[in-house]
mmCIF file of C-alpha atoms in Angstrom:
data_model
loop_
_atom_site.group_PDB
_atom_site.id
_atom_site.type_symbol
_atom_site.label_atom_id
_atom_site.label_comp_id
_atom_site.label_asym_id
_atom_site.label_seq_id
_atom_site.Cartn_x
_atom_site.Cartn_y
_atom_site.Cartn_z
ATOM 1 C CA MET A 1 179.650 -16.799 -92.074
ATOM 2 C CA ARG A 2 180.199 -19.884 -94.208
ATOM 3 C CA ARG A 3 183.968 -19.753 -93.716
ATOM 4 C CA THR A 4 183.485 -19.429 -89.964
ATOM 5 C CA CYS A 5 181.292 -22.558 -89.885
ATOM 6 C CA ILE A 6 183.801 -24.534 -91.940
ATOM 7 C CA LEU A 7 186.688 -23.382 -89.753
ATOM 8 C CA LEU A 8 184.812 -24.328 -86.571
ATOM 9 C CA ALA A 9 183.981 -27.766 -87.990
ATOM 10 C CA LEU A 10 187.624 -28.366 -88.924
ATOM 11 C CA VAL A 11 188.911 -27.283 -85.510
ATOM 12 C CA ILE A 12 186.250 -28.674 -83.174
ATOM 13 C CA GLY A 13 185.355 -31.839 -85.121
ATOM 14 C CA PRO A 14 188.618 -33.719 -84.502
ATOM 15 C CA LEU A 15 188.532 -32.765 -80.814
ATOM 16 C CA LEU A 16 185.202 -34.554 -80.380
ATOM 17 C CA THR A 17 186.364 -37.874 -81.829
ATOM 18 C CA ARG A 18 187.312 -40.780 -79.635
ATOM 19 C CA PRO A 19 187.939 -44.487 -80.191
ATOM 20 C CA CYS A 20 184.865 -46.712 -80.053
ATOM 21 C CA ALA A 21 184.890 -50.065 -78.304
ATOM 22 C CA ALA A 22 183.134 -51.591 -81.324
ATOM 23 C CA GLN A 23 186.049 -50.784 -83.626
ATOM 24 C CA SER A 24 188.182 -53.824 -84.253
ATOM 25 C CA SER A 25 191.930 -53.736 -84.627
ATOM 26 C CA GLY A 26 191.705 -55.726 -87.876
ATOM 27 C CA SER A 27 191.479 -54.423 -91.402
ATOM 28 C CA GLN A 28 188.347 -52.617 -92.549
ATOM 29 C CA TRP A 29 186.980 -52.002 -96.037
ATOM 30 C CA ALA A 30 185.951 -48.507 -97.083
ATOM 31 C CA ALA A 31 184.145 -46.947 -100.008
ATOM 32 C CA GLN A 32 184.871 -43.395 -101.040
ATOM 33 C CA ALA A 33 183.343 -40.898 -103.408
ATOM 34 C CA THR A 34 184.331 -37.294 -104.021
ATOM 35 C CA LEU A 35 182.839 -34.602 -106.212
ATOM 36 C CA ALA A 36 184.671 -31.324 -106.768
ATOM 37 C CA PRO A 37 182.165 -29.103 -108.577
ATOM 38 C CA ARG A 38 184.935 -26.612 -109.389
ATOM 39 C CA TRP A 39 188.722 -26.689 -109.168
ATOM 40 C CA THR A 40 191.083 -23.939 -110.276
ATOM 41 C CA VAL A 41 194.791 -23.879 -111.118
ATOM 42 C CA SER A 42 196.436 -21.247 -108.924
ATOM 43 C CA ASP A 43 198.646 -18.487 -110.336
ATOM 44 C CA GLN A 44 201.488 -20.012 -108.315
ATOM 45 C CA PHE A 45 201.775 -22.675 -111.041
ATOM 46 C CA LYS A 46 202.457 -20.201 -113.870
ATOM 47 C CA THR A 47 206.084 -21.327 -114.100
ATOM 48 C CA LEU A 48 204.984 -24.957 -114.483
ATOM 49 C CA PHE A 49 202.971 -23.964 -117.555
ATOM 50 C CA ASP A 50 205.701 -21.529 -118.747
ATOM 51 C CA ALA A 51 202.999 -18.859 -118.940
ATOM 52 C CA ASP A 52 202.368 -15.299 -117.790
ATOM 53 C CA ASP A 53 198.658 -15.895 -117.235
ATOM 54 C CA VAL A 54 196.826 -19.112 -116.294
ATOM 55 C CA ASP A 55 193.044 -19.523 -116.373
ATOM 56 C CA ILE A 56 192.328 -23.250 -116.032
ATOM 57 C CA THR A 57 189.252 -24.589 -114.221
ATOM 58 C CA GLY A 58 187.192 -27.750 -114.267
ATOM 59 C CA THR A 59 185.343 -30.429 -112.314
ATOM 60 C CA GLU A 60 186.440 -33.725 -110.786
ATOM 61 C CA PHE A 61 184.722 -36.947 -109.713
ATOM 62 C CA ARG A 62 186.331 -39.856 -107.822
ATOM 63 C CA ILE A 63 184.961 -43.194 -106.630
ATOM 64 C CA GLY A 64 186.857 -46.125 -105.204
ATOM 65 C CA LEU A 65 187.566 -48.753 -102.583
ATOM 66 C CA GLY A 66 190.158 -48.949 -99.866
ATOM 67 C CA ARG A 67 191.289 -51.138 -96.998
ATOM 68 C CA GLY A 68 193.138 -50.182 -93.860
ATOM 69 C CA ARG A 69 193.620 -50.470 -90.120
ATOM 70 C CA ARG A 70 192.499 -47.974 -87.491
ATOM 71 C CA LEU A 71 196.056 -47.253 -86.287
ATOM 72 C CA GLY A 72 197.930 -48.608 -89.281
ATOM 73 C CA GLY A 73 198.361 -47.923 -92.947
ATOM 74 C CA ASP A 74 195.826 -48.156 -95.740
ATOM 75 C CA TRP A 75 195.554 -48.435 -99.493
ATOM 76 C CA ALA A 76 192.952 -47.368 -102.037
ATOM 77 C CA ILE A 77 192.125 -47.858 -105.708
ATOM 78 C CA VAL A 78 190.126 -44.972 -107.142
ATOM 79 C CA TYR A 79 188.598 -44.197 -110.549
ATOM 80 C CA VAL A 80 189.157 -40.504 -111.381
ATOM 81 C CA ARG A 81 187.389 -38.416 -114.026
ATOM 82 C CA LYS A 82 188.630 -34.850 -114.380
ATOM 83 C CA ARG A 83 187.118 -32.415 -116.856
ATOM 84 C CA VAL A 84 188.893 -29.235 -117.985
ATOM 85 C CA ASN A 85 186.441 -26.473 -118.839
ATOM 86 C CA ASP A 86 186.167 -25.108 -122.353
ATOM 87 C CA ASP A 87 188.578 -22.276 -123.188
ATOM 88 C CA ALA A 88 191.033 -23.128 -120.403
ATOM 89 C CA ARG A 89 194.036 -20.939 -121.136
ATOM 90 C CA ALA A 90 197.753 -20.598 -120.393
ATOM 91 C CA SER A 91 199.206 -17.607 -122.236
ATOM 92 C CA THR A 92 202.294 -15.447 -122.685
ATOM 93 C CA GLU A 93 202.934 -12.281 -124.698
ATOM 94 C CA ARG A 94 203.759 -14.357 -127.794
ATOM 95 C CA PHE A 95 201.226 -17.220 -127.718
ATOM 96 C CA ASP A 96 198.119 -18.740 -126.132
ATOM 97 C CA ARG A 97 197.569 -22.377 -125.219
ATOM 98 C CA VAL A 98 193.829 -23.069 -125.204
ATOM 99 C CA ALA A 99 192.061 -26.328 -124.299
ATOM 100 C CA HIS A 100 188.643 -27.216 -125.640
ATOM 101 C CA ASP A 101 186.450 -29.827 -123.947
ATOM 102 C CA ILE A 102 189.165 -32.073 -122.458
ATOM 103 C CA THR A 103 188.356 -35.014 -120.149
ATOM 104 C CA VAL A 104 190.975 -37.088 -118.308
ATOM 105 C CA SER A 105 189.883 -40.509 -116.984
ATOM 106 C CA GLY A 106 192.075 -42.935 -115.113
ATOM 107 C CA VAL A 107 192.947 -44.957 -112.042
ATOM 108 C CA SER A 108 194.763 -43.808 -108.917
ATOM 109 C CA ILE A 109 196.426 -46.240 -106.499
ATOM 110 C CA ASP A 110 197.516 -44.826 -103.142
ATOM 111 C CA LYS A 111 199.238 -46.391 -100.131
ATOM 112 C CA PHE A 112 199.595 -44.724 -96.722
ATOM 113 C CA ALA A 113 202.434 -46.168 -94.629
ATOM 114 C CA SER A 114 202.050 -45.309 -90.946
ATOM 115 C CA PHE A 115 205.272 -44.709 -89.021
ATOM 116 C CA GLY A 116 203.580 -44.071 -85.661
ATOM 117 C CA THR A 117 200.781 -42.312 -83.835
ATOM 118 C CA ILE A 118 200.333 -39.471 -81.368
ATOM 119 C CA LYS A 119 198.201 -40.613 -78.415
ATOM 120 C CA GLU A 120 196.533 -43.177 -80.708
ATOM 121 C CA ARG A 121 194.616 -40.392 -82.481
ATOM 122 C CA VAL A 122 196.925 -38.878 -85.101
ATOM 123 C CA GLN A 123 198.912 -41.012 -87.527
ATOM 124 C CA ILE A 124 202.316 -40.004 -88.813
ATOM 125 C CA GLY A 125 203.373 -41.516 -92.101
ATOM 126 C CA MET A 126 203.906 -41.127 -95.802
ATOM 127 C CA VAL A 127 201.642 -41.496 -98.838
ATOM 128 C CA PHE A 128 202.892 -43.282 -101.946
ATOM 129 C CA GLY A 129 200.848 -43.268 -105.121
ATOM 130 C CA GLY A 130 200.679 -43.890 -108.784
ATOM 131 C CA ARG A 131 198.253 -42.835 -111.465
ATOM 132 C CA ILE A 132 197.519 -43.754 -115.039
ATOM 133 C CA ALA A 133 195.060 -41.849 -117.193
ATOM 134 C CA GLN A 134 193.838 -41.312 -120.714
ATOM 135 C CA THR A 135 192.881 -37.977 -122.222
ATOM 136 C CA ALA A 136 189.794 -37.762 -124.386
ATOM 137 C CA GLN A 137 188.518 -34.848 -126.398
ATOM 138 C CA SER A 138 184.863 -34.700 -127.357
ATOM 139 C CA THR A 139 184.057 -34.006 -130.957
ATOM 140 C CA PRO A 140 181.324 -31.469 -131.732
#
C-alpha cells in the first residue's frame, strides 16, 4: 500500500504542476534540508570494494542554500554529515574490512547547467559538482 501511494505521488504530482503568475523570471534563493534515516550500499558495488560480501549502512543529513532560475540553471552549497553504522563490513574469503563508528562531514558544491526545456516544464541539462570531506572516528 505504501509503495502504491509513493508511486501515485511520483506519477500524478508532476502532472498537476503548472507555472504561477507570481513566479518571477529572476533568480530565487532556496533552502534545503534532507534526512536519510537509513542508506545501504547495494551488492552491485561489491567490485568497487573488491569484496565478495558488502554490508554497509548508515544515516545522512544535509542542509544548505542554493540559488537558481525557474527555467535556468542553479547552484547549491550544502553541508553533509554521513554516518557509517558500527560493524559495517566488506569481506572476502581471506579477510574482513570492518568499520567502527565512522562519521564523514564535509561540503558539497553543485551546479546544474540547463541546456533547454520541454514545454517550459522539464529542464534538460547536466550537473557538475565537487565535494570535500573529513572523516572522524569517535573514541570510546
